[in-house]
Amino acid sequence: MTCGEIFDLLKSRGCSDLTPWLDERSCSQHPVSTGGYGDVFRAKLTNGHEVAIKTIRIYDNDGTSEGRYAKHAAREIYAWSKCKHRNVAQLVGIIVFRGCLAMVSWWAGNGNVVSYLKRWPHVSRCQMSLSICTGLAYLHEQDIVHGDLKGANVLVDHNGNLMLADFGNASIADATLQFTQTATGPSFSPRWTAPEILSGTSGHTKLADIYSLGMTILEVFTGKVPYSGINEYALPLHIAVHMKKPDRPLDVIPDNSVLGNVLWAILMSCWSHNPPQRPSAQDTQQLMGTISDDKLVPVAGTSG
């Protein structure tokens, strides 16, 4: 199934072809970011609105892709086009960009949540985590698996609202892992990836998303990537074989705080090595809604 065939299929299902509205002179020559599944370019539409163009890297050198996975990818892109939620980045349309199928979304002026927290360290980490849970719960209600949840894929708009991006890539990710993995390393993000994926016993699932959700919440609270002191190439063994979990960051999730203990219990359940024991996104959302930053303080008269 060629790039053009996938593009035509998506158009026939109602996805907007933005090719005529793209101001090609505004497109960045080089990607502003590069990931395992594609590259992101910054551009403008002819009306002046800034957009992000995300190419999808699932094609072989001859320009074709493995049909079964390509069709799955097309279905997931179509599902994204129907998503309408304040905590989910909107798919504006699709284009063929420099020979690749590409998705177009609005440019997030405040970048991702990681860079945003560095500029605004005093914003509510609890509220941000709740927004991420809310966005993931919505996706799961739409039967969409995110497939690559991490801080870098949580965008912040000009109003400070958080939006999940780069989701619906589960089939694309599985295709990438099977067909286009190169010597440069895996296409997934091992610090946020569930152990069953690292060990090769499972693909991307909603329960794997929950594991990544816990790691993303930890990242929001600490401002650091999970397992920041461990080399990335050692992580699969550390997580999938030795079944290690992150150490508790007592400076931001104190163990002499009632709600700190609740928060840590939530994260530990998200990281269960038995996937069915992980909570749903909706359950995690409800629990996060009970926690606020001002209550994550030590109980008077106690010590850690």
mmCIF file of C-alpha atoms in Angstrom:
data_model
loop_
_atom_site.group_PDB
_atom_site.id
_atom_site.type_symbol
_atom_site.label_atom_id
_atom_site.label_comp_id
_atom_site.label_asym_id
_atom_site.label_seq_id
_atom_site.Cartn_x
_atom_site.Cartn_y
_atom_site.Cartn_z
ATOM 1 C CA MET A 1 0.000 0.000 0.000
ATOM 2 C CA THR A 2 1.669 3.199 -1.170
ATOM 3 C CA CYS A 3 1.724 6.604 0.488
ATOM 4 C CA GLY A 4 -0.681 7.915 -2.139
ATOM 5 C CA GLU A 5 -3.105 5.033 -1.605
ATOM 6 C CA ILE A 6 -3.178 5.624 2.149
ATOM 7 C CA PHE A 7 -3.666 9.343 1.566
ATOM 8 C CA ASP A 8 -6.577 8.731 -0.806
ATOM 9 C CA LEU A 9 -8.132 6.279 1.648
ATOM 10 C CA LEU A 10 -8.021 8.848 4.444
ATOM 11 C CA LYS A 11 -9.476 11.553 2.210
ATOM 12 C CA SER A 12 -12.317 9.236 1.252
ATOM 13 C CA ARG A 13 -13.079 8.824 4.964
ATOM 14 C CA GLY A 14 -13.400 12.566 5.448
ATOM 15 C CA CYS A 15 -9.914 13.676 6.520
ATOM 16 C CA SER A 16 -9.167 17.167 5.218
ATOM 17 C CA ASP A 17 -6.540 17.520 2.495
ATOM 18 C CA LEU A 18 -4.623 20.660 3.484
ATOM 19 C CA THR A 19 -2.167 20.541 0.597
ATOM 20 C CA PRO A 20 -3.719 23.568 -1.191
ATOM 21 C CA TRP A 21 -3.603 25.600 2.030
ATOM 22 C CA LEU A 22 0.024 24.957 2.934
ATOM 23 C CA ASP A 23 2.407 27.886 2.517
ATOM 24 C CA GLU A 24 5.411 25.890 1.318
ATOM 25 C CA ARG A 25 7.751 28.887 1.665
ATOM 26 C CA SER A 26 7.101 28.895 5.418
ATOM 27 C CA CYS A 27 8.108 25.260 5.969
ATOM 28 C CA SER A 28 11.251 24.708 7.990
ATOM 29 C CA GLN A 29 13.992 23.171 5.860
ATOM 30 C CA HIS A 30 15.006 20.759 8.603
ATOM 31 C CA PRO A 31 12.847 19.027 11.240
ATOM 32 C CA VAL A 32 12.362 20.921 14.493
ATOM 33 C CA SER A 33 12.263 17.533 16.206
ATOM 34 C CA THR A 34 12.845 13.932 15.213
ATOM 35 C CA GLY A 35 11.321 10.828 16.738
ATOM 36 C CA GLY A 36 11.208 7.116 16.137
ATOM 37 C CA TYR A 37 8.062 7.318 14.047
ATOM 38 C CA GLY A 38 8.655 10.490 12.052
ATOM 39 C CA ASP A 39 9.858 14.074 11.879
ATOM 40 C CA VAL A 40 8.121 17.310 12.873
ATOM 41 C CA PHE A 41 8.349 20.454 10.746
ATOM 42 C CA ARG A 42 7.085 23.944 11.529
ATOM 43 C CA ALA A 43 5.024 25.681 8.854
ATOM 44 C CA LYS A 44 2.150 28.059 8.163
ATOM 45 C CA LEU A 45 -1.108 27.777 6.296
ATOM 46 C CA THR A 46 -1.928 30.401 3.695
ATOM 47 C CA ASN A 47 -4.136 32.162 6.280
ATOM 48 C CA GLY A 48 -1.103 32.674 8.531
ATOM 49 C CA HIS A 49 -1.941 30.086 11.194
ATOM 50 C CA GLU A 50 1.102 28.164 12.412
ATOM 51 C CA VAL A 51 0.960 24.383 12.197
ATOM 52 C CA ALA A 52 3.090 21.356 12.978
ATOM 53 C CA ILE A 53 3.629 18.823 10.192
ATOM 54 C CA LYS A 54 4.372 15.307 11.446
ATOM 55 C CA THR A 55 5.618 12.838 8.860
ATOM 56 C CA ILE A 56 5.076 9.123 9.393
ATOM 57 C CA ARG A 57 8.065 6.856 8.932
ATOM 58 C CA ILE A 58 6.593 3.462 8.073
ATOM 59 C CA TYR A 59 7.772 3.146 4.496
ATOM 60 C CA ASP A 60 10.418 0.921 2.995
ATOM 61 C CA ASN A 61 13.030 2.219 0.594
ATOM 62 C CA ASP A 62 10.819 1.471 -2.411
ATOM 63 C CA GLY A 63 8.114 3.816 -1.112
ATOM 64 C CA THR A 64 5.710 1.094 -0.049
ATOM 65 C CA SER A 65 4.741 -0.169 3.365
ATOM 66 C CA GLU A 66 3.604 -3.471 4.745
ATOM 67 C CA GLY A 67 -0.110 -3.438 3.886
ATOM 68 C CA ARG A 68 -1.624 -4.754 7.097
ATOM 69 C CA TYR A 69 0.187 -2.248 9.319
ATOM 70 C CA ALA A 70 -0.366 0.633 6.920
ATOM 71 C CA LYS A 71 -4.108 0.038 7.010
ATOM 72 C CA HIS A 72 -4.031 -0.047 10.816
ATOM 73 C CA ALA A 73 -2.142 3.253 10.786
ATOM 74 C CA ALA A 74 -4.710 4.771 8.429
ATOM 75 C CA ARG A 75 -7.524 3.718 10.757
ATOM 76 C CA GLU A 76 -5.798 5.266 13.760
ATOM 77 C CA ILE A 77 -5.149 8.539 11.935
ATOM 78 C CA TYR A 78 -8.820 8.590 10.970
ATOM 79 C CA ALA A 79 -9.817 7.981 14.596
ATOM 80 C CA TRP A 80 -7.616 10.910 15.664
ATOM 81 C CA SER A 81 -9.369 13.154 13.151
ATOM 82 C CA LYS A 82 -12.645 12.552 15.004
ATOM 83 C CA CYS A 83 -11.278 13.413 18.466
ATOM 84 C CA LYS A 84 -12.635 16.592 20.044
ATOM 85 C CA HIS A 85 -11.334 17.288 23.554
ATOM 86 C CA ARG A 86 -9.511 20.179 25.219
ATOM 87 C CA ASN A 87 -6.756 17.849 26.467
ATOM 88 C CA VAL A 88 -6.171 16.235 23.076
ATOM 89 C CA ALA A 89 -4.259 17.919 20.251
ATOM 90 C CA GLN A 90 -6.486 18.409 17.224
ATOM 91 C CA LEU A 91 -5.666 16.784 13.903
ATOM 92 C CA VAL A 92 -6.393 19.579 11.450
ATOM 93 C CA GLY A 93 -5.766 17.550 8.308
ATOM 94 C CA ILE A 94 -3.338 15.504 6.242
ATOM 95 C CA ILE A 95 -0.899 16.214 3.421
ATOM 96 C CA VAL A 96 1.760 14.465 1.388
ATOM 97 C CA PHE A 97 4.881 16.302 2.525
ATOM 98 C CA ARG A 98 8.197 15.728 0.781
ATOM 99 C CA GLY A 99 7.076 12.288 -0.330
ATOM 100 C CA CYS A 100 5.700 11.167 3.031
ATOM 101 C CA LEU A 101 2.219 10.968 4.458
ATOM 102 C CA ALA A 102 2.004 13.677 7.113
ATOM 103 C CA MET A 103 -0.446 14.800 9.770
ATOM 104 C CA VAL A 104 -1.097 18.486 10.431
ATOM 105 C CA SER A 105 -1.978 19.930 13.841
ATOM 106 C CA TRP A 106 -1.899 23.426 15.323
ATOM 107 C CA TRP A 107 1.499 24.633 16.486
ATOM 108 C CA ALA A 108 1.744 24.629 20.291
ATOM 109 C CA GLY A 109 3.221 28.001 21.182
ATOM 110 C CA ASN A 110 4.363 26.943 24.657
ATOM 111 C CA GLY A 111 6.118 23.778 23.520
ATOM 112 C CA ASN A 112 5.840 20.594 25.537
ATOM 113 C CA VAL A 113 5.184 20.214 29.244
ATOM 114 C CA VAL A 114 8.858 19.501 29.996
ATOM 115 C CA SER A 115 10.123 22.794 28.579
ATOM 116 C CA TYR A 116 7.072 24.627 29.951
ATOM 117 C CA LEU A 117 7.826 23.497 33.514
ATOM 118 C CA LYS A 118 11.390 24.762 33.221
ATOM 119 C CA ARG A 119 10.080 28.225 32.341
ATOM 120 C CA TRP A 120 7.178 28.166 34.811
ATOM 121 C CA PRO A 121 8.281 25.943 37.719
ATOM 122 C CA HIS A 122 5.552 27.106 40.097
ATOM 123 C CA VAL A 123 2.541 25.914 38.096
ATOM 124 C CA SER A 124 0.385 23.182 39.635
ATOM 125 C CA ARG A 125 1.958 19.784 38.997
ATOM 126 C CA CYS A 126 -1.196 18.102 40.288
ATOM 127 C CA GLN A 127 -3.406 20.000 37.846
ATOM 128 C CA MET A 128 -1.063 19.204 34.979
ATOM 129 C CA SER A 129 -1.069 15.523 35.881
ATOM 130 C CA LEU A 130 -4.859 15.559 36.101
ATOM 131 C CA SER A 131 -5.076 17.084 32.622
ATOM 132 C CA ILE A 132 -2.848 14.327 31.235
ATOM 133 C CA CYS A 133 -5.014 11.668 32.911
ATOM 134 C CA THR A 134 -8.150 13.329 31.527
ATOM 135 C CA GLY A 135 -6.782 13.371 27.989
ATOM 136 C CA LEU A 136 -5.742 9.721 28.160
ATOM 137 C CA ALA A 137 -9.100 8.693 29.636
ATOM 138 C CA TYR A 138 -10.810 10.367 26.674
ATOM 139 C CA LEU A 139 -8.585 8.577 24.163
ATOM 140 C CA HIS A 140 -9.246 5.222 25.796
ATOM 141 C CA GLU A 141 -12.985 5.933 25.736
ATOM 142 C CA GLN A 142 -12.584 6.392 21.971
ATOM 143 C CA ASP A 143 -10.724 3.059 21.886
ATOM 144 C CA ILE A 144 -7.471 4.786 20.911
ATOM 145 C CA VAL A 145 -4.155 3.580 22.319
ATOM 146 C CA HIS A 146 -1.623 6.392 22.655
ATOM 147 C CA GLY A 147 1.471 4.268 22.162
ATOM 148 C CA ASP A 148 4.137 6.835 23.120
ATOM 149 C CA LEU A 149 3.009 8.806 26.168
ATOM 150 C CA LYS A 150 5.754 10.928 27.751
ATOM 151 C CA GLY A 151 6.331 14.540 28.702
ATOM 152 C CA ALA A 152 7.725 15.439 25.296
ATOM 153 C CA ASN A 153 4.409 14.379 23.737
ATOM 154 C CA VAL A 154 2.268 16.542 26.020
ATOM 155 C CA LEU A 155 1.932 19.985 24.434
ATOM 156 C CA VAL A 156 0.962 23.281 26.056
ATOM 157 C CA ASP A 157 -1.088 25.834 24.130
ATOM 158 C CA HIS A 158 -0.905 29.622 24.494
ATOM 159 C CA ASN A 159 -3.453 29.475 27.351
ATOM 160 C CA GLY A 160 -1.424 26.958 29.362
ATOM 161 C CA ASN A 161 -3.804 24.112 28.501
ATOM 162 C CA LEU A 162 -2.226 20.664 28.182
ATOM 163 C CA MET A 163 -2.915 18.495 25.127
ATOM 164 C CA LEU A 164 -1.810 14.950 24.387
ATOM 165 C CA ALA A 165 -0.078 14.678 21.016
ATOM 166 C CA ASP A 166 1.581 11.965 18.922
ATOM 167 C CA PHE A 167 -1.098 9.513 19.994
ATOM 168 C CA GLY A 168 -2.838 6.848 17.940
ATOM 169 C CA ASN A 169 0.592 5.640 16.840
ATOM 170 C CA ALA A 170 0.344 2.169 18.347
ATOM 171 C CA SER A 171 -0.001 0.358 15.021
ATOM 172 C CA ILE A 172 2.552 2.687 13.458
ATOM 173 C CA ALA A 173 4.901 1.922 16.344
ATOM 174 C CA ASP A 174 4.441 -1.823 16.009
ATOM 175 C CA ALA A 175 5.093 -1.566 12.265
ATOM 176 C CA THR A 176 8.185 0.539 12.886
ATOM 177 C CA LEU A 177 9.561 -1.872 15.457
ATOM 178 C CA GLN A 178 9.081 -4.820 13.156
ATOM 179 C CA PHE A 179 10.025 -3.395 9.785
ATOM 180 C CA THR A 180 12.215 -0.294 10.056
ATOM 181 C CA GLN A 181 14.317 -0.593 13.185
ATOM 182 C CA THR A 182 17.874 0.486 12.474
ATOM 183 C CA ALA A 183 21.225 0.380 14.183
ATOM 184 C CA THR A 184 20.516 3.791 15.686
ATOM 185 C CA GLY A 185 18.360 2.129 18.335
ATOM 186 C CA PRO A 186 14.731 1.347 19.090
ATOM 187 C CA SER A 187 11.872 3.517 17.891
ATOM 188 C CA PHE A 188 10.168 3.567 21.279
ATOM 189 C CA SER A 189 11.024 5.523 24.430
ATOM 190 C CA PRO A 190 12.300 2.897 26.919
ATOM 191 C CA ARG A 191 12.144 5.142 29.989
ATOM 192 C CA TRP A 192 8.363 5.325 29.648
ATOM 193 C CA THR A 193 7.752 1.925 28.032
ATOM 194 C CA ALA A 194 5.929 -0.909 29.793
ATOM 195 C CA PRO A 195 8.034 -3.990 30.629
ATOM 196 C CA GLU A 196 5.861 -6.299 28.531
ATOM 197 C CA ILE A 197 6.761 -4.232 25.452
ATOM 198 C CA LEU A 198 10.448 -4.116 26.368
ATOM 199 C CA SER A 199 10.482 -7.911 26.743
ATOM 200 C CA GLY A 200 8.651 -8.396 23.457
ATOM 201 C CA THR A 201 5.700 -10.255 24.988
ATOM 202 C CA SER A 202 3.108 -7.624 24.097
ATOM 203 C CA GLY A 203 2.430 -4.788 21.716
ATOM 204 C CA HIS A 204 1.031 -1.376 22.588
ATOM 205 C CA THR A 205 -2.157 -1.600 24.656
ATOM 206 C CA LYS A 206 -4.265 0.596 26.924
ATOM 207 C CA LEU A 207 -2.651 -1.060 29.941
ATOM 208 C CA ALA A 208 0.795 -0.270 28.537
ATOM 209 C CA ASP A 209 -0.395 3.336 28.228
ATOM 210 C CA ILE A 210 -1.171 3.315 31.964
ATOM 211 C CA TYR A 211 2.419 2.343 32.741
ATOM 212 C CA SER A 212 3.596 5.260 30.591
ATOM 213 C CA LEU A 213 1.054 7.532 32.277
ATOM 214 C CA GLY A 214 2.611 6.815 35.673
ATOM 215 C CA MET A 215 6.071 7.592 34.311
ATOM 216 C CA THR A 216 4.818 10.818 32.746
ATOM 217 C CA ILE A 217 3.234 11.949 36.023
ATOM 218 C CA LEU A 218 6.543 11.207 37.768
ATOM 219 C CA GLU A 219 8.314 13.265 35.101
ATOM 220 C CA VAL A 220 5.937 16.187 35.682
ATOM 221 C CA PHE A 221 6.551 16.166 39.438
ATOM 222 C CA THR A 222 10.333 15.744 39.328
ATOM 223 C CA GLY A 223 11.170 17.630 36.138
ATOM 224 C CA LYS A 224 13.432 14.711 35.222
ATOM 225 C CA VAL A 225 13.047 11.762 32.885
ATOM 226 C CA PRO A 226 12.313 8.440 34.633
ATOM 227 C CA TYR A 227 15.413 6.516 35.719
ATOM 228 C CA SER A 228 17.496 9.615 35.020
ATOM 229 C CA GLY A 229 20.605 8.037 36.551
ATOM 230 C CA ILE A 230 20.523 4.909 34.387
ATOM 231 C CA ASN A 231 21.918 4.530 30.879
ATOM 232 C CA GLU A 232 19.124 4.089 28.341
ATOM 233 C CA TYR A 233 20.641 0.928 26.877
ATOM 234 C CA ALA A 234 20.624 -0.711 30.322
ATOM 235 C CA LEU A 235 16.958 0.065 30.935
ATOM 236 C CA PRO A 236 15.316 -2.968 29.255
ATOM 237 C CA LEU A 237 17.309 -5.310 31.511
ATOM 238 C CA HIS A 238 16.721 -3.086 34.542
ATOM 239 C CA ILE A 239 12.949 -2.881 34.008
ATOM 240 C CA ALA A 240 11.843 -6.025 32.183
ATOM 241 C CA VAL A 241 14.242 -8.562 33.723
ATOM 242 C CA HIS A 242 15.109 -7.219 37.168
ATOM 243 C CA MET A 243 11.599 -5.716 37.488
ATOM 244 C CA LYS A 244 12.869 -2.477 39.005
ATOM 245 C CA LYS A 245 10.674 0.562 39.591
ATOM 246 C CA PRO A 246 11.686 4.199 40.107
ATOM 247 C CA ASP A 247 12.847 5.383 43.510
ATOM 248 C CA ARG A 248 10.448 7.642 45.348
ATOM 249 C CA PRO A 249 11.419 11.336 45.022
ATOM 250 C CA LEU A 250 10.827 12.354 48.632
ATOM 251 C CA ASP A 251 11.434 16.028 47.921
ATOM 252 C CA VAL A 252 8.266 16.257 45.806
ATOM 253 C CA ILE A 253 6.273 13.208 46.978
ATOM 254 C CA PRO A 254 7.001 13.100 50.737
ATOM 255 C CA ASP A 255 6.353 9.869 52.622
ATOM 256 C CA ASN A 256 5.057 11.741 55.688
ATOM 257 C CA SER A 257 2.195 13.257 53.712
ATOM 258 C CA VAL A 258 -1.131 11.419 53.522
ATOM 259 C CA LEU A 259 -1.817 12.525 49.955
ATOM 260 C CA GLY A 260 1.832 12.017 49.081
ATOM 261 C CA ASN A 261 1.346 8.376 49.998
ATOM 262 C CA VAL A 262 -1.859 8.270 47.958
ATOM 263 C CA LEU A 263 -0.042 9.698 44.941
ATOM 264 C CA TRP A 264 2.820 7.238 45.282
ATOM 265 C CA ALA A 265 0.361 4.342 45.591
ATOM 266 C CA ILE A 266 -1.273 5.495 42.339
ATOM 267 C CA LEU A 267 2.072 5.537 40.548
ATOM 268 C CA MET A 268 3.133 2.161 41.921
ATOM 269 C CA SER A 269 -0.125 0.613 40.721
ATOM 270 C CA CYS A 270 0.426 2.130 37.262
ATOM 271 C CA TRP A 271 3.843 0.442 37.199
ATOM 272 C CA SER A 272 2.623 -3.032 38.130
ATOM 273 C CA HIS A 273 4.475 -5.701 36.161
ATOM 274 C CA ASN A 274 1.158 -7.552 35.966
ATOM 275 C CA PRO A 275 -0.756 -5.397 33.436
ATOM 276 C CA PRO A 276 -4.303 -6.406 34.548
ATOM 277 C CA GLN A 277 -3.485 -5.020 38.009
ATOM 278 C CA ARG A 278 -2.959 -1.515 36.639
ATOM 279 C CA PRO A 279 -5.822 0.973 37.085
ATOM 280 C CA SER A 280 -7.790 2.339 34.159
ATOM 281 C CA ALA A 281 -7.137 5.849 32.894
ATOM 282 C CA GLN A 282 -10.520 6.916 34.249
ATOM 283 C CA ASP A 283 -9.729 5.512 37.708
ATOM 284 C CA THR A 284 -6.357 7.273 37.685
ATOM 285 C CA GLN A 285 -8.053 10.502 36.636
ATOM 286 C CA GLN A 286 -10.526 10.274 39.525
ATOM 287 C CA LEU A 287 -7.778 9.580 42.057
ATOM 288 C CA MET A 288 -5.571 12.412 40.776
ATOM 289 C CA GLY A 289 -8.552 14.727 41.158
ATOM 290 C CA THR A 290 -8.384 14.215 44.934
ATOM 291 C CA ILE A 291 -4.792 15.490 45.204
ATOM 292 C CA SER A 292 -3.669 19.115 45.217
ATOM 293 C CA ASP A 293 -0.221 20.658 45.470
ATOM 294 C CA ASP A 294 -0.905 22.452 48.742
ATOM 295 C CA LYS A 295 -1.823 19.148 50.393
ATOM 296 C CA LEU A 296 1.357 17.382 49.319
ATOM 297 C CA VAL A 297 3.071 18.596 52.470
ATOM 298 C CA PRO A 298 4.414 16.679 55.440
ATOM 299 C CA VAL A 299 2.049 16.026 58.325
ATOM 300 C CA ALA A 300 2.904 18.321 61.250
ATOM 301 C CA GLY A 301 5.116 16.685 63.837
ATOM 302 C CA THR A 302 6.348 13.896 61.564
ATOM 303 C CA SER A 303 9.546 13.279 59.702
ATOM 304 C CA GLY A 304 10.482 11.185 56.664
#
